[in-house]
Coordinates of C-alpha atoms in Angstrom, one line a residue:
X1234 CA -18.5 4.4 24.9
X1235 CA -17.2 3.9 21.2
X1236 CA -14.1 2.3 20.8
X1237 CA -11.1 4.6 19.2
X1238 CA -11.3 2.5 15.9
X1239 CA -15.0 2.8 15.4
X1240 CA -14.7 7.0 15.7
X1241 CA -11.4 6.5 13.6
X1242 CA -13.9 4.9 11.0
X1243 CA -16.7 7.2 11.7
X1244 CA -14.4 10.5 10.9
X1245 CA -12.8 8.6 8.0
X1246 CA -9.5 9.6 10.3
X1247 CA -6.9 8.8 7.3
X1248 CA -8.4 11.3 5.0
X1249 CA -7.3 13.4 7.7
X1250 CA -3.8 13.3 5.4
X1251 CA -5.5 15.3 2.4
X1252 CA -6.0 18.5 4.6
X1253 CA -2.9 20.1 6.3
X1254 CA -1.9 20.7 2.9
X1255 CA -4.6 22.7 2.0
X1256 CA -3.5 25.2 4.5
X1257 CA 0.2 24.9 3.4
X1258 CA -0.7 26.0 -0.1
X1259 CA -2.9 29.0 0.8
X1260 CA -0.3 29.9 3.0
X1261 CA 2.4 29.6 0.8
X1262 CA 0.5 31.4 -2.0
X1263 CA -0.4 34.5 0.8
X1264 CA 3.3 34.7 1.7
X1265 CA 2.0 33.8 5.3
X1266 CA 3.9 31.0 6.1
X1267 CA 4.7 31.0 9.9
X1268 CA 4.4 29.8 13.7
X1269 CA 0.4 29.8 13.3
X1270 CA 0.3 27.5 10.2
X1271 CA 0.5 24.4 12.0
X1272 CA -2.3 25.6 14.3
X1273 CA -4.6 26.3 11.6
X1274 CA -3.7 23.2 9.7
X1275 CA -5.1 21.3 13.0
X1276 CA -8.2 23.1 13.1
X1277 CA -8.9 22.5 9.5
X1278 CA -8.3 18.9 10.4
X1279 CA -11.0 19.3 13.1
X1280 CA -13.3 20.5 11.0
X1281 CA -12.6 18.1 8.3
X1282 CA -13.5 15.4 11.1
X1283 CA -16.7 17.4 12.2
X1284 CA -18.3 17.0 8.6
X1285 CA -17.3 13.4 8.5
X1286 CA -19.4 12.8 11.7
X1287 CA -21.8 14.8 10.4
X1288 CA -22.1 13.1 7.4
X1289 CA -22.7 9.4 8.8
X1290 CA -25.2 11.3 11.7
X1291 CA -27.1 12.7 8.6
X1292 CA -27.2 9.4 6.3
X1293 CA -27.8 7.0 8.9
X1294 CA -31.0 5.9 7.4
X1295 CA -29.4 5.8 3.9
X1296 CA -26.5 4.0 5.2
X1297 CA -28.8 1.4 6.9
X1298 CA -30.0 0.1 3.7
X1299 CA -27.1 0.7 1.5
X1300 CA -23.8 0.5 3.8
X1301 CA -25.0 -1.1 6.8
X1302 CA -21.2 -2.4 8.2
X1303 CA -20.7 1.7 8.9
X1304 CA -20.0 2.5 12.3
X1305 CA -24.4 3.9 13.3
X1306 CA -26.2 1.5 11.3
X1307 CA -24.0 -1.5 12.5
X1308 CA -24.7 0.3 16.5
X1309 CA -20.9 0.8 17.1
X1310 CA -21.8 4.1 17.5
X1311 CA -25.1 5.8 18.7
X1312 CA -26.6 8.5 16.4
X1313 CA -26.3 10.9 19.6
X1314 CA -22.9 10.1 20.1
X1315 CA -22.0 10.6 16.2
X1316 CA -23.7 14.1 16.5
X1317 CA -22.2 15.3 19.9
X1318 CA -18.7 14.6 18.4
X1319 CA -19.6 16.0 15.0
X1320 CA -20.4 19.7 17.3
X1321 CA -17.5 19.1 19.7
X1322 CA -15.2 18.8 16.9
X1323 CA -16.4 22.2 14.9
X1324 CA -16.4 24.0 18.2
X1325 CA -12.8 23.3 18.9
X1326 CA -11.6 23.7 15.2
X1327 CA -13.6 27.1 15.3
X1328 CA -11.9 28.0 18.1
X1329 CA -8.3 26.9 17.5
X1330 CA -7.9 28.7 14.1
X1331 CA -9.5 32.0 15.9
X1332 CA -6.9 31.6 18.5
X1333 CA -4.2 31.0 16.0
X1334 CA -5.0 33.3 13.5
X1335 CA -7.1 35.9 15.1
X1336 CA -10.2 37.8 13.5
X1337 CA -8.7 36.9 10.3
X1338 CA -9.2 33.1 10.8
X1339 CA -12.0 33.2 12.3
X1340 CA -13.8 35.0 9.7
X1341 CA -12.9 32.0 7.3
X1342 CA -13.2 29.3 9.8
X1343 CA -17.1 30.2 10.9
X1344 CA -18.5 30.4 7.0
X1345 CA -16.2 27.2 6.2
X1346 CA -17.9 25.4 9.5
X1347 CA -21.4 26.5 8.4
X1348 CA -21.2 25.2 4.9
X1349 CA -19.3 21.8 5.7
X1350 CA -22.4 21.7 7.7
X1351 CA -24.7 22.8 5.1
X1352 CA -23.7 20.4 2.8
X1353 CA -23.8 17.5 5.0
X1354 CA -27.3 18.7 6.3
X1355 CA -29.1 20.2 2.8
X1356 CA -27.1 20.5 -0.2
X1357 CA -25.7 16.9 -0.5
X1358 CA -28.1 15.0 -2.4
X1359 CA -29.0 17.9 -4.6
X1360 CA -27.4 19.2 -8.0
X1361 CA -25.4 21.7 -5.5
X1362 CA -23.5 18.9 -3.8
X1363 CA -20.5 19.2 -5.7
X1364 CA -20.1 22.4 -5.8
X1365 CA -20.9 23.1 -2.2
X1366 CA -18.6 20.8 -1.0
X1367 CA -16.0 22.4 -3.7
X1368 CA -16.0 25.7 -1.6
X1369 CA -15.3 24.1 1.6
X1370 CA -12.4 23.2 0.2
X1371 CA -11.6 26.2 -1.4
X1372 CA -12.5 28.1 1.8
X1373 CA -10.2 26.1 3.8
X1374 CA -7.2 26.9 1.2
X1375 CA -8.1 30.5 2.1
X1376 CA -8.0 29.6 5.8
X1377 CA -4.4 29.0 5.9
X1378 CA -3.8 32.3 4.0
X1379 CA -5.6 34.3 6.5
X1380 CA -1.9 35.8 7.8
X1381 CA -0.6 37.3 4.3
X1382 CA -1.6 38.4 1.2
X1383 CA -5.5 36.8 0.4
X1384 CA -5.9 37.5 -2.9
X1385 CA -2.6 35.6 -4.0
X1386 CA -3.9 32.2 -2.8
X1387 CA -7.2 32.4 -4.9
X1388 CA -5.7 30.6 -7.5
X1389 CA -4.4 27.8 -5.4
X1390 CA -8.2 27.5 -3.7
X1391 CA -10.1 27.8 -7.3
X1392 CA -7.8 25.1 -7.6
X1393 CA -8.4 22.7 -5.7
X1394 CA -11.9 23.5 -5.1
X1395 CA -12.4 22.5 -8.9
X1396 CA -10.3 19.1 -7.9
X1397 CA -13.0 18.7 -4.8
X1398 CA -15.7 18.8 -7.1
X1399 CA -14.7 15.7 -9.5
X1400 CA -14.1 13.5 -6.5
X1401 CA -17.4 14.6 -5.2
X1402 CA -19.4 14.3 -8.6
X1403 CA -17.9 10.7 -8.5
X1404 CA -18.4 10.2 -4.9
X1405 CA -22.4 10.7 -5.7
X1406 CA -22.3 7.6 -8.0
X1407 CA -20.2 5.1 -5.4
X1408 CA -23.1 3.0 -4.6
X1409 CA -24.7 2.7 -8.3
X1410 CA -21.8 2.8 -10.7
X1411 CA -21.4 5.8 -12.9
X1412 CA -22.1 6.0 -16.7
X1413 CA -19.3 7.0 -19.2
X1414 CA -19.9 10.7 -19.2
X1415 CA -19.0 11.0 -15.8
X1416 CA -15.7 9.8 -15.7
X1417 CA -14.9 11.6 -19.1
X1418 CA -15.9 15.1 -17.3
X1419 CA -14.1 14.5 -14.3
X1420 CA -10.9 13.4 -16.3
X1421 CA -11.1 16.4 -18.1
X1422 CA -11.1 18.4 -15.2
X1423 CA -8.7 16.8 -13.3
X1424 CA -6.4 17.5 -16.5
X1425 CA -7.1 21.6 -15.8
X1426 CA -6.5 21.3 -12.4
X1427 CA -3.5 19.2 -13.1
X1428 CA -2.1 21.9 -15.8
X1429 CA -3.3 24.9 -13.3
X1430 CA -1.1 23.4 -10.6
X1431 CA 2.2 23.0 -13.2
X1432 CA 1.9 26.2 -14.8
X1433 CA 4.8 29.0 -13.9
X1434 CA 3.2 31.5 -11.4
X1435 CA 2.8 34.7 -12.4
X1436 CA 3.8 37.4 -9.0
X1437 CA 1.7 40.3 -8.7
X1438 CA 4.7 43.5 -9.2
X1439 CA 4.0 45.5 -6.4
X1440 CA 5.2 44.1 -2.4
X1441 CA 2.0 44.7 -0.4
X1442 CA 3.3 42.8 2.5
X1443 CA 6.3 41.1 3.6
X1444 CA 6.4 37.3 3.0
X1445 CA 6.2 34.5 5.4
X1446 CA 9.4 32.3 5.3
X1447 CA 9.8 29.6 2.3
X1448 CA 7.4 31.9 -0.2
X1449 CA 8.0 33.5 -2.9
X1450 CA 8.0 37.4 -2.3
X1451 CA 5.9 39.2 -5.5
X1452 CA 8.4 40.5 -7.9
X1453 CA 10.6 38.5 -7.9
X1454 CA 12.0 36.9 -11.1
X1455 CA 10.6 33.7 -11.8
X1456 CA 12.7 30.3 -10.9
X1457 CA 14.7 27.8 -12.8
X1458 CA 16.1 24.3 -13.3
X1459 CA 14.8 21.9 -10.8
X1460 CA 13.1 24.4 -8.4
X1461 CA 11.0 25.5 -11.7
X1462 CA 10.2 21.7 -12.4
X1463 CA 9.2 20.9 -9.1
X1464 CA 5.2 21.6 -9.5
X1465 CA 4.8 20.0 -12.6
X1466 CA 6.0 16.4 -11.0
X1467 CA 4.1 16.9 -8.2
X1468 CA 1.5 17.6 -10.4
X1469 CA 2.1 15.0 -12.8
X1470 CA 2.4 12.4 -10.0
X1471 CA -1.2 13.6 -8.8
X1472 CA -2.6 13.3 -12.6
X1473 CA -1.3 9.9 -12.6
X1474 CA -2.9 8.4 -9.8
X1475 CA -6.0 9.8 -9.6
X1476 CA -6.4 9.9 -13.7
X1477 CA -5.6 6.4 -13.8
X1478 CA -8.3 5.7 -11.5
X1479 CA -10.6 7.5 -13.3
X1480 CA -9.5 5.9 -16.7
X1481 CA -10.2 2.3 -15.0
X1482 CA -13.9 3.7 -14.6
X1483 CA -14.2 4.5 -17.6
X1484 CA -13.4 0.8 -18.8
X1485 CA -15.3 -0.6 -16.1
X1486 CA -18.0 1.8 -14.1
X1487 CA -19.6 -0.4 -11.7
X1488 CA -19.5 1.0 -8.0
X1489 CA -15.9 -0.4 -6.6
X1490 CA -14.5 1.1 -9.8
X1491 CA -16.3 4.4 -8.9
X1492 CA -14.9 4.0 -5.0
X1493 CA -11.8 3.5 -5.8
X1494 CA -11.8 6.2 -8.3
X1495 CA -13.0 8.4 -5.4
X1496 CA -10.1 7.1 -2.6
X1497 CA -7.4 7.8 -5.4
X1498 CA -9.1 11.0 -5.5
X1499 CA -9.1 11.6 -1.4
X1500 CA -5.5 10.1 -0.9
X1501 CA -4.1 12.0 -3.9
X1502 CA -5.0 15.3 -3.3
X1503 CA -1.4 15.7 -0.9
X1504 CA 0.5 15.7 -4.3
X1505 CA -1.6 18.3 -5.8
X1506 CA -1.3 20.6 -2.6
X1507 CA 2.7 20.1 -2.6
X1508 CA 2.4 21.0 -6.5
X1509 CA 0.9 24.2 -5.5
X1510 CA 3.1 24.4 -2.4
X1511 CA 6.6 24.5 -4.5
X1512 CA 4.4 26.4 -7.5
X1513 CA 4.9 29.3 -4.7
X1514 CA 8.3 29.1 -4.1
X1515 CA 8.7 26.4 -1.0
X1516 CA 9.6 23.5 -2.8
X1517 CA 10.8 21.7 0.4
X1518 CA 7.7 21.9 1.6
X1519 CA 5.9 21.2 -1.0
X1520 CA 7.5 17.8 -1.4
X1521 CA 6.9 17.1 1.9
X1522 CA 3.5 17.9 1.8
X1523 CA 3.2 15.5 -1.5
X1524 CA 5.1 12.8 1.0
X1525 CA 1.7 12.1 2.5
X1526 CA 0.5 10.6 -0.5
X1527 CA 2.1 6.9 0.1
X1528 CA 1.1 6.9 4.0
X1529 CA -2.7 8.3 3.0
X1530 CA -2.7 5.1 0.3
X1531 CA -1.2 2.6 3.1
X1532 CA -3.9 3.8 5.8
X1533 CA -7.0 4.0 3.4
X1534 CA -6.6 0.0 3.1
X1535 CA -7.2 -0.4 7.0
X1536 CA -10.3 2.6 7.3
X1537 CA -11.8 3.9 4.0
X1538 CA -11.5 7.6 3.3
X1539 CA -15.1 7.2 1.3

């Protein structure tokens, strides 16, 4: 059997951090904030770890030649073993969100379990890498807004889908280095996200539903003082880690520039959920969401997140 470290270091468990909050914000955007949000913030977690496992079952060969310390090549763990976990983990997450959210959830959670697999198994090394892996994200934003209002938490998943895709476009270049149009495409989009996050949200007039505790119900009036300022330092505490990382690649774009770029990218995420957290109306929880930031850096130094 595989030691508990080794499948820690298989499923990349720390990155673990940069996914409750995905469900957070879509909930918080839906107005659907409730009892079953922490259930479907642990089955995106399951799946999160499903496509990790996936991931190292489907580059074993790669990762023989080019990363051989990871957990298959280096016969911690067995391809077989890698696999089994990688389909025990998307049954249960599957199976948590549809008993937590209902049809709802599970009409999210089965297209976001086929293309996390879809990616991992076909679209990776091709040019629709990034932007496959871009709507798992997006799709698990939507997962968590599966109880309210799902058009409101679009934004918040265009979002940070578009984030997803710079730390995956990077990602692709961790083991040759990167060139300097790269990094000066992903800045720039990290800047959009960054302002899309910080900008005042605009609420849709009409009530279609009522809200889920700690949202912002449509209509009303936009906040002020430090409530309002909230998202854009969360935001700007996101832009600053993960654009500073991006800026050292441009200076230097060898490969542990490029990795590093891509863990600040991983660990950082947190503060960009909490920005879109408090950008609908839970501040509160949107810091705390943010708070995972620190722990997800601390962690990523024992088991990488890349």
């Amino acid at each position: 059997m595989p030691r508990a470290a080794d499948l820690a270091e298989l499923v990349r468990a720390p990155a673990a951090l940069s996914v409750p909050g995905d469900v957070v914000a879509g909930a918080a955007a839906a107005g659907a904030l409730g009892r079953r949000t922490p259930a479907l913030a642990a089955a995106s977690v399951l799946l999160y770890w499903a496509g990790m496992a996936a991931n190292d079952w489907a580059d074993r060969r790669l990762d023989a030649v080019e990363r051989p310390e990871r957990p298959i090549p280096s016969g911690r763990v067995t391809p077989g073993a890698a696999l089994g976990l990688a389909a025990g983990l998307t049954a249960a997450g599957v199976t948590l969100a549809a008993v937590a959210g209902g049809r709802r959830a599970a009409a999210v959670a089965v297209p976001l379990a086929a293309t996390v697999w879809g990616y991992d198994l076909v679209a990776k090394n091709t040019p629709a890498g990034p932007a496959v892996m871009a709507a798992c994200r997006g799709l698990d934003v939507l997962l968590g807004a599966t109880g309210g209002r799902l058009p409101g938490a679009l934004p918040a998943a265009v979002t940070v889908a578009a984030h997803t895709w710079t730390v995956t476009a990077l990602s692709r270049r961790e083991v040759t280095g990167a060139d300097a149009a790269l990094p000066l495409r992903t800045l720039a989009g990290t800047a959009l996200v960054a302002a899309s996050a910080a900008a005042p949200r605009v609420a849709p007039p009409v009530r279609s539903r009522r809200p889920g505790p700690g949202a912002e119900p449509p209509g009303r009036a936009p906040r002020r003082g430090p409530a309002a300022a909230l998202p854009a330092l969360l935001a700007g505490w996101y832009v600053a880690r993960y654009g500073a990382a991006q800026a050292a690649v441009l200076a230097d774009p060898r490969a542990g520039r490029v990795r590093a770029a891509v863990g600040a990218g991983i660990t950082g995420l947190p503060a960009l959920q909490g920005a879109l957290t408090a950008r609908a109306g839970a501040g509160l929880l949107g810091v705390a969401v943010a708070a995972a930031v620190p722990l997800a850096g601390r962690l990523a130094r024992r088991v990488s997140p890349t």
